[in-house]
XYZ file of C-alpha atoms in Angstrom:
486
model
C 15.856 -13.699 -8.083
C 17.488 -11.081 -10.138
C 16.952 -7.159 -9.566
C 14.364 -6.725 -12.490
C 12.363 -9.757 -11.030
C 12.245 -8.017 -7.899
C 11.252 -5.128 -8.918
C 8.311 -7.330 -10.715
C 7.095 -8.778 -7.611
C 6.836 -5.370 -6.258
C 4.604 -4.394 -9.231
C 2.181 -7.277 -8.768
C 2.203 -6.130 -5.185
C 0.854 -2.728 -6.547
C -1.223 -3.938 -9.236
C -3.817 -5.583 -6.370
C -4.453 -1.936 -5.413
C -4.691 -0.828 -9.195
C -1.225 1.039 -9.473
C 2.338 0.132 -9.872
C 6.047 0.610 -9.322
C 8.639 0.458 -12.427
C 12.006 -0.760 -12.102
C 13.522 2.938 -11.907
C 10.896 3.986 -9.440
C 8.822 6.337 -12.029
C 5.336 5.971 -11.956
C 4.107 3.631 -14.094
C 0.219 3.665 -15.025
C -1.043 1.041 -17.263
C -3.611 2.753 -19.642
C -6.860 0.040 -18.492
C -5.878 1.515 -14.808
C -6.502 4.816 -15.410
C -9.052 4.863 -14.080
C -11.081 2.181 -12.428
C -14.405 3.700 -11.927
C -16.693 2.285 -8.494
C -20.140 3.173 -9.289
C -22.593 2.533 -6.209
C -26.321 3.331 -5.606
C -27.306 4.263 -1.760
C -30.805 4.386 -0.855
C -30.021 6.091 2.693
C -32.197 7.301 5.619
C -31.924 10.447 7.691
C -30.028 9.236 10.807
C -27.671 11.100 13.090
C -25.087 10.086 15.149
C -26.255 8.442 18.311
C -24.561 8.192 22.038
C -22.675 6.978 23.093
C -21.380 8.244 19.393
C -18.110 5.358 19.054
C -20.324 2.530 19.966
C -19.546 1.018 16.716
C -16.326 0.940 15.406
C -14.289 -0.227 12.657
C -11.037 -1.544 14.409
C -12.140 -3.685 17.200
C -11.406 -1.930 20.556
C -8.459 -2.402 23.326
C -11.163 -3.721 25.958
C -12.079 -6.177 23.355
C -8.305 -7.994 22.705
C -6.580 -10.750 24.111
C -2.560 -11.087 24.333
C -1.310 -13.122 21.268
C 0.233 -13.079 17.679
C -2.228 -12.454 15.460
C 0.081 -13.468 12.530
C -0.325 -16.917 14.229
C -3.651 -17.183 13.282
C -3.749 -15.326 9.837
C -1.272 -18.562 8.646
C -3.120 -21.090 9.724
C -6.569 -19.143 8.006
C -4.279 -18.860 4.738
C -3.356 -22.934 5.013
C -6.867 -23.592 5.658
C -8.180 -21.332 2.744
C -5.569 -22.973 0.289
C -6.863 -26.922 1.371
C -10.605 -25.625 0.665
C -9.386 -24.855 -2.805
C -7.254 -27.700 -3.324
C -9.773 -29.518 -2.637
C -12.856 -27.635 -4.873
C -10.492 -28.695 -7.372
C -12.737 -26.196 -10.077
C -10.209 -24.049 -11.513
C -10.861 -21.204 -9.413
C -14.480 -21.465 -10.535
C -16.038 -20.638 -6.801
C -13.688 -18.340 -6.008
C -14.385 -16.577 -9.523
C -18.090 -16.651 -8.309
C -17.660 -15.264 -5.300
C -15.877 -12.066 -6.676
C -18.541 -11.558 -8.894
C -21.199 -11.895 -6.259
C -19.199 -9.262 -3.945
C -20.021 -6.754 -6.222
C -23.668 -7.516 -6.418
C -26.557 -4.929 -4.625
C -27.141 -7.007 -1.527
C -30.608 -7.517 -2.148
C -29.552 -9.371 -5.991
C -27.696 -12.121 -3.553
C -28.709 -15.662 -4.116
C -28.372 -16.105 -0.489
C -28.692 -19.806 -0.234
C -26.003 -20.313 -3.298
C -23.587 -17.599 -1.688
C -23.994 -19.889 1.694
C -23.000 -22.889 -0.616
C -20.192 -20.939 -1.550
C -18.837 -20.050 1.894
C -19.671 -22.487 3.786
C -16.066 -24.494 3.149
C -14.571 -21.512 4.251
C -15.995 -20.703 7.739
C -12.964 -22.183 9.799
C -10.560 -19.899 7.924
C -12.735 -16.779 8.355
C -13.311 -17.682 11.832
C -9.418 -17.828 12.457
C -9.404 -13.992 10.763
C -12.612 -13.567 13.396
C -10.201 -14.574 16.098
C -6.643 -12.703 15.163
C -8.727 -9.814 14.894
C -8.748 -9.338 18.804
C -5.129 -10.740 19.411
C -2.793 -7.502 20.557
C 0.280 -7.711 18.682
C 0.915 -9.257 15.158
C 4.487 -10.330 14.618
C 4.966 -11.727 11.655
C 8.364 -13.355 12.198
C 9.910 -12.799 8.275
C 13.289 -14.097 8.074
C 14.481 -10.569 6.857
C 17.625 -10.013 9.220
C 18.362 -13.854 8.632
C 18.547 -14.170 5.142
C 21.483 -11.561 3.920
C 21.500 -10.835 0.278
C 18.940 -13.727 -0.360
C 16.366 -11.221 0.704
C 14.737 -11.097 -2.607
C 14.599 -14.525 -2.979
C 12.156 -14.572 -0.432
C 8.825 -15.838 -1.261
C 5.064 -14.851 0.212
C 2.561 -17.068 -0.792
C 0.424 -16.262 2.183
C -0.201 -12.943 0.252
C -2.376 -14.398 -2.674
C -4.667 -16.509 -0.087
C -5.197 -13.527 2.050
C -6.448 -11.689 -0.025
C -8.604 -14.344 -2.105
C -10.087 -15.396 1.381
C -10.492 -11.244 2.035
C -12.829 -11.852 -0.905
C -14.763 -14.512 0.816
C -14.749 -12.339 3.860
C -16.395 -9.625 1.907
C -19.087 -12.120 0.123
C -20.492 -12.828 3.507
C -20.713 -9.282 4.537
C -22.572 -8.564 1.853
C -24.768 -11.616 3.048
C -24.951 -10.095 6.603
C -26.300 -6.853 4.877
C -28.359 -8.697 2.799
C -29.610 -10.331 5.959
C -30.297 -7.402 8.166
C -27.093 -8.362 10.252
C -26.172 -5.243 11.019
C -23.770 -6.304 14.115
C -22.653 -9.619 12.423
C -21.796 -7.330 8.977
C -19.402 -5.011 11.400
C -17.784 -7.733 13.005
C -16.678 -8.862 9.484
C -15.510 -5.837 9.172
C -13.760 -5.005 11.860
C -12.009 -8.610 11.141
C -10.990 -7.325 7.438
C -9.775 -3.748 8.197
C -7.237 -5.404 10.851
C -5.788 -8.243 8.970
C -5.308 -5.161 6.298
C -3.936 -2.891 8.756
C -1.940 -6.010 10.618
C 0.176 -6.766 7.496
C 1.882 -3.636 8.002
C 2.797 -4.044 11.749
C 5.799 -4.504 12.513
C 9.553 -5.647 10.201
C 7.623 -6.562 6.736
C 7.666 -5.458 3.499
C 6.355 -3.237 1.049
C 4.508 -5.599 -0.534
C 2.665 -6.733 3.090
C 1.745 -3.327 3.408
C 0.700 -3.097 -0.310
C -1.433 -5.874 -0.256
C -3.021 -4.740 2.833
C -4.358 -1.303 1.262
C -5.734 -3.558 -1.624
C -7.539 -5.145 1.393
C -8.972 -1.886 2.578
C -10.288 -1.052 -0.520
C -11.903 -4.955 -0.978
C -13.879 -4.104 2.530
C -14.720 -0.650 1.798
C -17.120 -1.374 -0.850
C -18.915 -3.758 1.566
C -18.716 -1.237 4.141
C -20.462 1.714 1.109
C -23.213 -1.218 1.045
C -23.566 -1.306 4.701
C -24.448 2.612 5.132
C -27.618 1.981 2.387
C -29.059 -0.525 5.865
C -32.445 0.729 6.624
C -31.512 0.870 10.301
C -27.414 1.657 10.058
C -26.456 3.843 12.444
C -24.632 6.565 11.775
C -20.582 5.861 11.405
C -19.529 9.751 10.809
C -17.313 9.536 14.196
C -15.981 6.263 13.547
C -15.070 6.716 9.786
C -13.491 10.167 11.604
C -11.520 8.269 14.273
C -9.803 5.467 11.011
C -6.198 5.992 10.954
C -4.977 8.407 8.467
C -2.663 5.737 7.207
C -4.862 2.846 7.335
C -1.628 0.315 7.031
C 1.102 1.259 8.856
C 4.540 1.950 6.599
C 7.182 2.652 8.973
C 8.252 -1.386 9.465
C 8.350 -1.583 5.380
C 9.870 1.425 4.808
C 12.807 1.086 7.550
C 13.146 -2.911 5.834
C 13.632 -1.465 2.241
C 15.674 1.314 3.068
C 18.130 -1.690 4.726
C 17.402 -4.043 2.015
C 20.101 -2.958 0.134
C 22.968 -3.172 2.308
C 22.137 -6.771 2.552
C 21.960 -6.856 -0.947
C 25.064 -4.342 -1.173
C 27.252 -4.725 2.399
C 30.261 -3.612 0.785
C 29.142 -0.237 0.647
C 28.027 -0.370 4.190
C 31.295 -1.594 4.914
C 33.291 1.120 2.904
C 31.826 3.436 5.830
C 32.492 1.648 8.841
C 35.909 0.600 8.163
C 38.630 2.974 8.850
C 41.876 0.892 6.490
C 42.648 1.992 3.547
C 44.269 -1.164 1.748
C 43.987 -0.706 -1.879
C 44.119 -4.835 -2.870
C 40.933 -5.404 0.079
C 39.060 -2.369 -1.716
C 39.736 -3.452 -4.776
C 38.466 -7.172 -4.179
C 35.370 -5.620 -2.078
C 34.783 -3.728 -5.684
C 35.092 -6.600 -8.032
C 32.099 -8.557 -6.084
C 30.136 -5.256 -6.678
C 30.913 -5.558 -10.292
C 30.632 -9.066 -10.796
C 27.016 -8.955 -8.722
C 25.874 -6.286 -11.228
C 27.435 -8.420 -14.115
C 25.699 -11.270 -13.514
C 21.973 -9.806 -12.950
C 22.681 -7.630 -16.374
C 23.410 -11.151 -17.656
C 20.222 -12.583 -16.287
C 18.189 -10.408 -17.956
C 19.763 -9.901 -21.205
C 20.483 -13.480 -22.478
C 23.957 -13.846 -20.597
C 25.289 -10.820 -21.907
C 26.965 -8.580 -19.970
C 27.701 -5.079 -19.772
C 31.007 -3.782 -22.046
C 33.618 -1.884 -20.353
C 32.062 -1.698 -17.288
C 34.784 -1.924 -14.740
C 36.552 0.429 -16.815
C 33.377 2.972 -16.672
C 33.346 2.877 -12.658
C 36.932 3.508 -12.510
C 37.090 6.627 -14.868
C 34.292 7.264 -12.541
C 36.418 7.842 -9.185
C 38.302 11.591 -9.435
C 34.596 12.924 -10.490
C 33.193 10.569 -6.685
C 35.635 11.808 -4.632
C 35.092 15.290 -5.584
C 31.799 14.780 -5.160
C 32.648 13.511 -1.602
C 34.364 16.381 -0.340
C 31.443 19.464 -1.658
C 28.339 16.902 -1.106
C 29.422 15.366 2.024
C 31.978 17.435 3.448
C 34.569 14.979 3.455
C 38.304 16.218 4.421
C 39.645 16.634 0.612
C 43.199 15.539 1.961
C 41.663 12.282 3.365
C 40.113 12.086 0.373
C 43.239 12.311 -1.470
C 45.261 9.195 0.621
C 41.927 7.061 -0.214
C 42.320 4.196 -2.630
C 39.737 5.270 -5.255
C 37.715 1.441 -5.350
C 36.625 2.498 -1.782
C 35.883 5.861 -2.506
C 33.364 4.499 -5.114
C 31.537 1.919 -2.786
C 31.175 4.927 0.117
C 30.031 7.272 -2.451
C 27.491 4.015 -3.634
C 25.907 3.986 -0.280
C 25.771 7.303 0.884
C 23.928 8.617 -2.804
C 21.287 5.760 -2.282
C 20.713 7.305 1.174
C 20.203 10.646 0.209
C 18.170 10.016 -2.968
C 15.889 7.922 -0.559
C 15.556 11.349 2.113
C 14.794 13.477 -0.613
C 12.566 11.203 -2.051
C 10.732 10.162 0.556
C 10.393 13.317 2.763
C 7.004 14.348 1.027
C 5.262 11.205 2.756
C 4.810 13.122 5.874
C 2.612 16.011 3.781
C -0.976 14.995 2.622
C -0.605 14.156 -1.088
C -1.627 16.906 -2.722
C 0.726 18.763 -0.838
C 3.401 16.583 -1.540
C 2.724 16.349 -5.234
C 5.164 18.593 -6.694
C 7.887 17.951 -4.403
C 7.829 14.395 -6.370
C 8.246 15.692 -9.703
C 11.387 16.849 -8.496
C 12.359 13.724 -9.038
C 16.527 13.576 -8.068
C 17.191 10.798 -10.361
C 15.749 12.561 -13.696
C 18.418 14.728 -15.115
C 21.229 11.895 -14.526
C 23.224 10.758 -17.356
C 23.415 6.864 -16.620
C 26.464 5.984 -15.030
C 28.359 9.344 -15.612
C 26.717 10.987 -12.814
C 25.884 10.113 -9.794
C 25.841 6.257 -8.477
C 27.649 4.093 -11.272
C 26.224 1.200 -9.395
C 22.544 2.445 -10.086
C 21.091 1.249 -6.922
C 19.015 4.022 -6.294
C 17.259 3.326 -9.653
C 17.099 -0.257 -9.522
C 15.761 -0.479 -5.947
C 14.322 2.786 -4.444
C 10.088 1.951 -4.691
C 8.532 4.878 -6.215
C 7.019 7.105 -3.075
C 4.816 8.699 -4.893
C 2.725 5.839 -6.196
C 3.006 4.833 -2.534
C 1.721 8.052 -1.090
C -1.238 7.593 -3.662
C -2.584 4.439 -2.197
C -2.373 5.753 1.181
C -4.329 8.626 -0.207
C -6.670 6.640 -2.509
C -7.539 4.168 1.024
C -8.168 7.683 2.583
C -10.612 9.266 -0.145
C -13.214 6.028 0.406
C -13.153 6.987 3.853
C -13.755 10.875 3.076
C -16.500 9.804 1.200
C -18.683 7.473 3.528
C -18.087 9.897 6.602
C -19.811 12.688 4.110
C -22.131 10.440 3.474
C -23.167 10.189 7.038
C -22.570 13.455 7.194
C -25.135 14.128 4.242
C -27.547 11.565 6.480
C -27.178 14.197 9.068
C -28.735 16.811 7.561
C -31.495 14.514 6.001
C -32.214 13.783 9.883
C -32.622 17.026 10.407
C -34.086 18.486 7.399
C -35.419 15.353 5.719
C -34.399 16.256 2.551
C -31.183 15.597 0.607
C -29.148 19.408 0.892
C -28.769 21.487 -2.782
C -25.386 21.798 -1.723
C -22.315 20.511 0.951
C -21.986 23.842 1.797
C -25.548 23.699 3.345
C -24.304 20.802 5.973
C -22.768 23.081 8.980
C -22.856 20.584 12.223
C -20.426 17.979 11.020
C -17.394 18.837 9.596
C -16.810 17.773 5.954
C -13.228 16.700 4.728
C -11.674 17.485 1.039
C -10.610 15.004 -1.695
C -6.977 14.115 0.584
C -5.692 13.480 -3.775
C -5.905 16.683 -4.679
C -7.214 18.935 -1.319
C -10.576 20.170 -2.975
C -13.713 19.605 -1.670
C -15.567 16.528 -2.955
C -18.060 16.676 -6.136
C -21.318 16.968 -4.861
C -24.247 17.305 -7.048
C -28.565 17.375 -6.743
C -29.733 16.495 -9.926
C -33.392 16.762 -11.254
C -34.396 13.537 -10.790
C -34.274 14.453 -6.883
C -31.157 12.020 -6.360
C -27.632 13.440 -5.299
C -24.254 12.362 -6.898
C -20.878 11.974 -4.397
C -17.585 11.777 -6.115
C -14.244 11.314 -5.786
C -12.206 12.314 -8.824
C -9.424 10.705 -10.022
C -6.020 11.961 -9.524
C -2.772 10.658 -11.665
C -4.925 7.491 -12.389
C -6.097 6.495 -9.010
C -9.125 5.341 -8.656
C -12.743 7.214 -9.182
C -15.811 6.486 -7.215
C -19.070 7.748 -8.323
C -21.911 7.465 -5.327
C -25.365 8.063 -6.734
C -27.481 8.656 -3.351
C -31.229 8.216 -3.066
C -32.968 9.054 -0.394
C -35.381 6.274 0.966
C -39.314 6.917 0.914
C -40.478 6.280 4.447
């Protein structure tokens, strides 16, 4: 797999969760994406939280696991899924069905077809049931093992999880159609964890990508589920949700390795003290010939002109850059052979384009926001500044479209705990409130996009509309909410 083909798989990754990564790591919004618009009708009822008030949750609870790999479990449901389709033998045709049917108001459902539907895949959903109250999920990727093959890597356990996540959500939909209030939150408890498991742990961005597109698969079910007659109220446990509903740090630390297995020489320009000119020089020429040969790749076996002669003009500017960037000792500078100068300069760029660009994940994203468009990598001049290996720009994911699915997952949630929030007050008051500034007993979060407060509106009509604006192309959801007649 060459760079540019990486960098593709990364963007399907993203595209499951309706955003994307380019091959430079600018954000990239295709103009269909922006943006998807969620429209849902809730007929609620007044109800207020209830003690004790975590009874039900959304993550299954410690008491409730078991010691085992969950990841155990989430393979053999993907195997299964893919031998229920193999055999269907339609084209996709059921599971086209059942993604259509997902979407439907529960009470729409043609229950006994959507049982038809499912039915083949109850032993995978039951091994999702199952890994959802194992204690550890270790999903064993060959990462360490496989060197520079590491983008040759392929997950095709991705594609069935989240097809059978579609499945998963079908029959909650059923459950709610059903009046299955506990059976409907075991699904979902089962869903939210294989989302939140694919990021525990050494994995990848795309694991962790196609987990959020998971979350936001089950949260629609889960918008369904508060419009239950008799649903409890969830404020506290749509409160107690991880902020980061998939867990990053595994991916992250992965990628930000990734390329010294794709690149050790420049690893190796750091940790080796000699300075013999002929070893540099032969550590340089793979460099050059790697880069050759995926320009070639992509470009119908052409390669790039003059380009050995374009790093080495490069070198007096590198190691001058090494002594007033990274305090280097100028006169060791001086007595080092120039080839390794460029691969230490290589690596240590890449590391401090990643710092800068990644620091923002730690602030909420509208806070982080303009520290992204100060994007390092924008006012370079191709090879003549900076990296002349481009690694930062071929490789580096783009944190900011990253930081807007974690955000994005996050809004949903902001919205159903004001929603219960909003059934609160109805409890109380037994009307829907003019305004969310009239709801003062349970806190009410802000839009995490953009740090307003959400769009709240009583029309004429006596209904209410809930929104979540879009930010940068992320998704929109537009809640109309009607309050039951009792």
């Amino acid at each position: 797999m060459t760079k540019s083909a990486y960098c593709l798989v990364v963007s399907v990754a993203f595209s499951l969760g309706s955003f994307a990564f380019s091959a430079n790591g600018q954000e990239q919004i295709p103009r269909e994406k922006r943006p998807r618009i969620v429209n849902v009708r809730l007929s609620i009822s007044g109800q207020s939280p209830q003690p004790p008030i975590l009874k039900h949750r959304l993550l299954p609870q410690v008491s409730d696991q078991i010691p085992g790999n969950a990841a155990l479990l989430y393979y053999r449901a993907a195997f299964m899924s893919q031998q229920v389709r193999t055999k269907l033998d339609d084209g996709g045709a059921a599971l086209a069905k059942i993604k259509t049917w997902r979407d439907l108001p529960p009470e729409e459902l043609p229950l006994d077809k959507v049982q038809e539907k499912i039915a083949p895949f109850e032993n995978a959903l039951a091994e999702l049931t199952m890994a959802a109250r194992r204690d550890s999920c270790d999903w064993g990727l060959p990462l360490q093992e496989s060197g520079d093959g590491v983008i040759d890597l392929t997950f095709m356990d991705l594609p069935e999880f989240r097809d059978l996540t579609s499945v998963l959500a079908l029959r909650i939909r059923q459950k709610i159609a059903q009046n299955d209030f506990d059976g409907a939150l075991a699904d979902i408890q089962a869903g939210y964890t294989l989302a939140a498991n694919l990021g525990e742990g050494e994995t990848t961005l795309i694991h962790a990508l196609v987990g959020y597109a998971i979350t936001g698969i089950i949260d629609e079910q889960v918008m369904a589920l508060l419009a239950m007659p008799d649903c409890p109220n969830l404020y506290w446990a749509f409160t107690n949700l991880p902020k980061r509903r998939v867990p990053l740090e595994g991916a992250l630390k992965f990628e930000r390795r990734m390329v010294y297995a794709l690149f050790p020489e420049v690893l190796e320009a750091r940790r080796t003290e000699h300075n013999i000119a002929e070893y540099w020089q032969q550590r340089l020429q793979v460099v050059i010939d790697r880069q050759q040969a995926a320009y070639a790749a992509d470009n119908d076996g052409e390669k790039l002109p003059f380009y050995e002669t374009l790093v080495a003009s490069q070198s007096p500017r590198i190691k001058i850059e090494l002594a007033e960037k990274y305090g280097y000792d100028p006169l060791a500078l001086s007595k080092m052979t120039w080839n390794k100068a460029v691969l230490l300069y290589s690596g240590l760029e890449y590391e401090r384009i990643w710092d800068h660009s990644s620091a923002p994940l730690g602030l909420s994203y509208h806070e982080a926001k303009p520290f992204y468009q100060q994007n390092p990598l924008e006012d370079r001049d191709g090879m003549l500044q900076g990296d002349p290996f481009l690694i930062a720009e071929l490789y580096m994911p783009s944190f900011q479209q990253l930081h807007k699915a974690v955000a994005t997952a996050q809004l949903r949630v902001e919205l159903m705990r004001t929603v219960e929030a909003i059934r609160d007050y109805v409890a109380r008051e037994e009307k829907l409130p003019d305004a969310l500034s009239q709801i003062s007993i349970l806190p009410l979060p802000v839009n995490p996009l953009n740090g307003e407060p959400l769009f709240y509106k009583l029309q004429e009509d006596g209904n209410a509309i809930l929104k979540g604006t879009s930010v940068d192309g992320s998704n929109e959801y537009h809640l109309e909410i009607v309050l039951r007649e009792t």
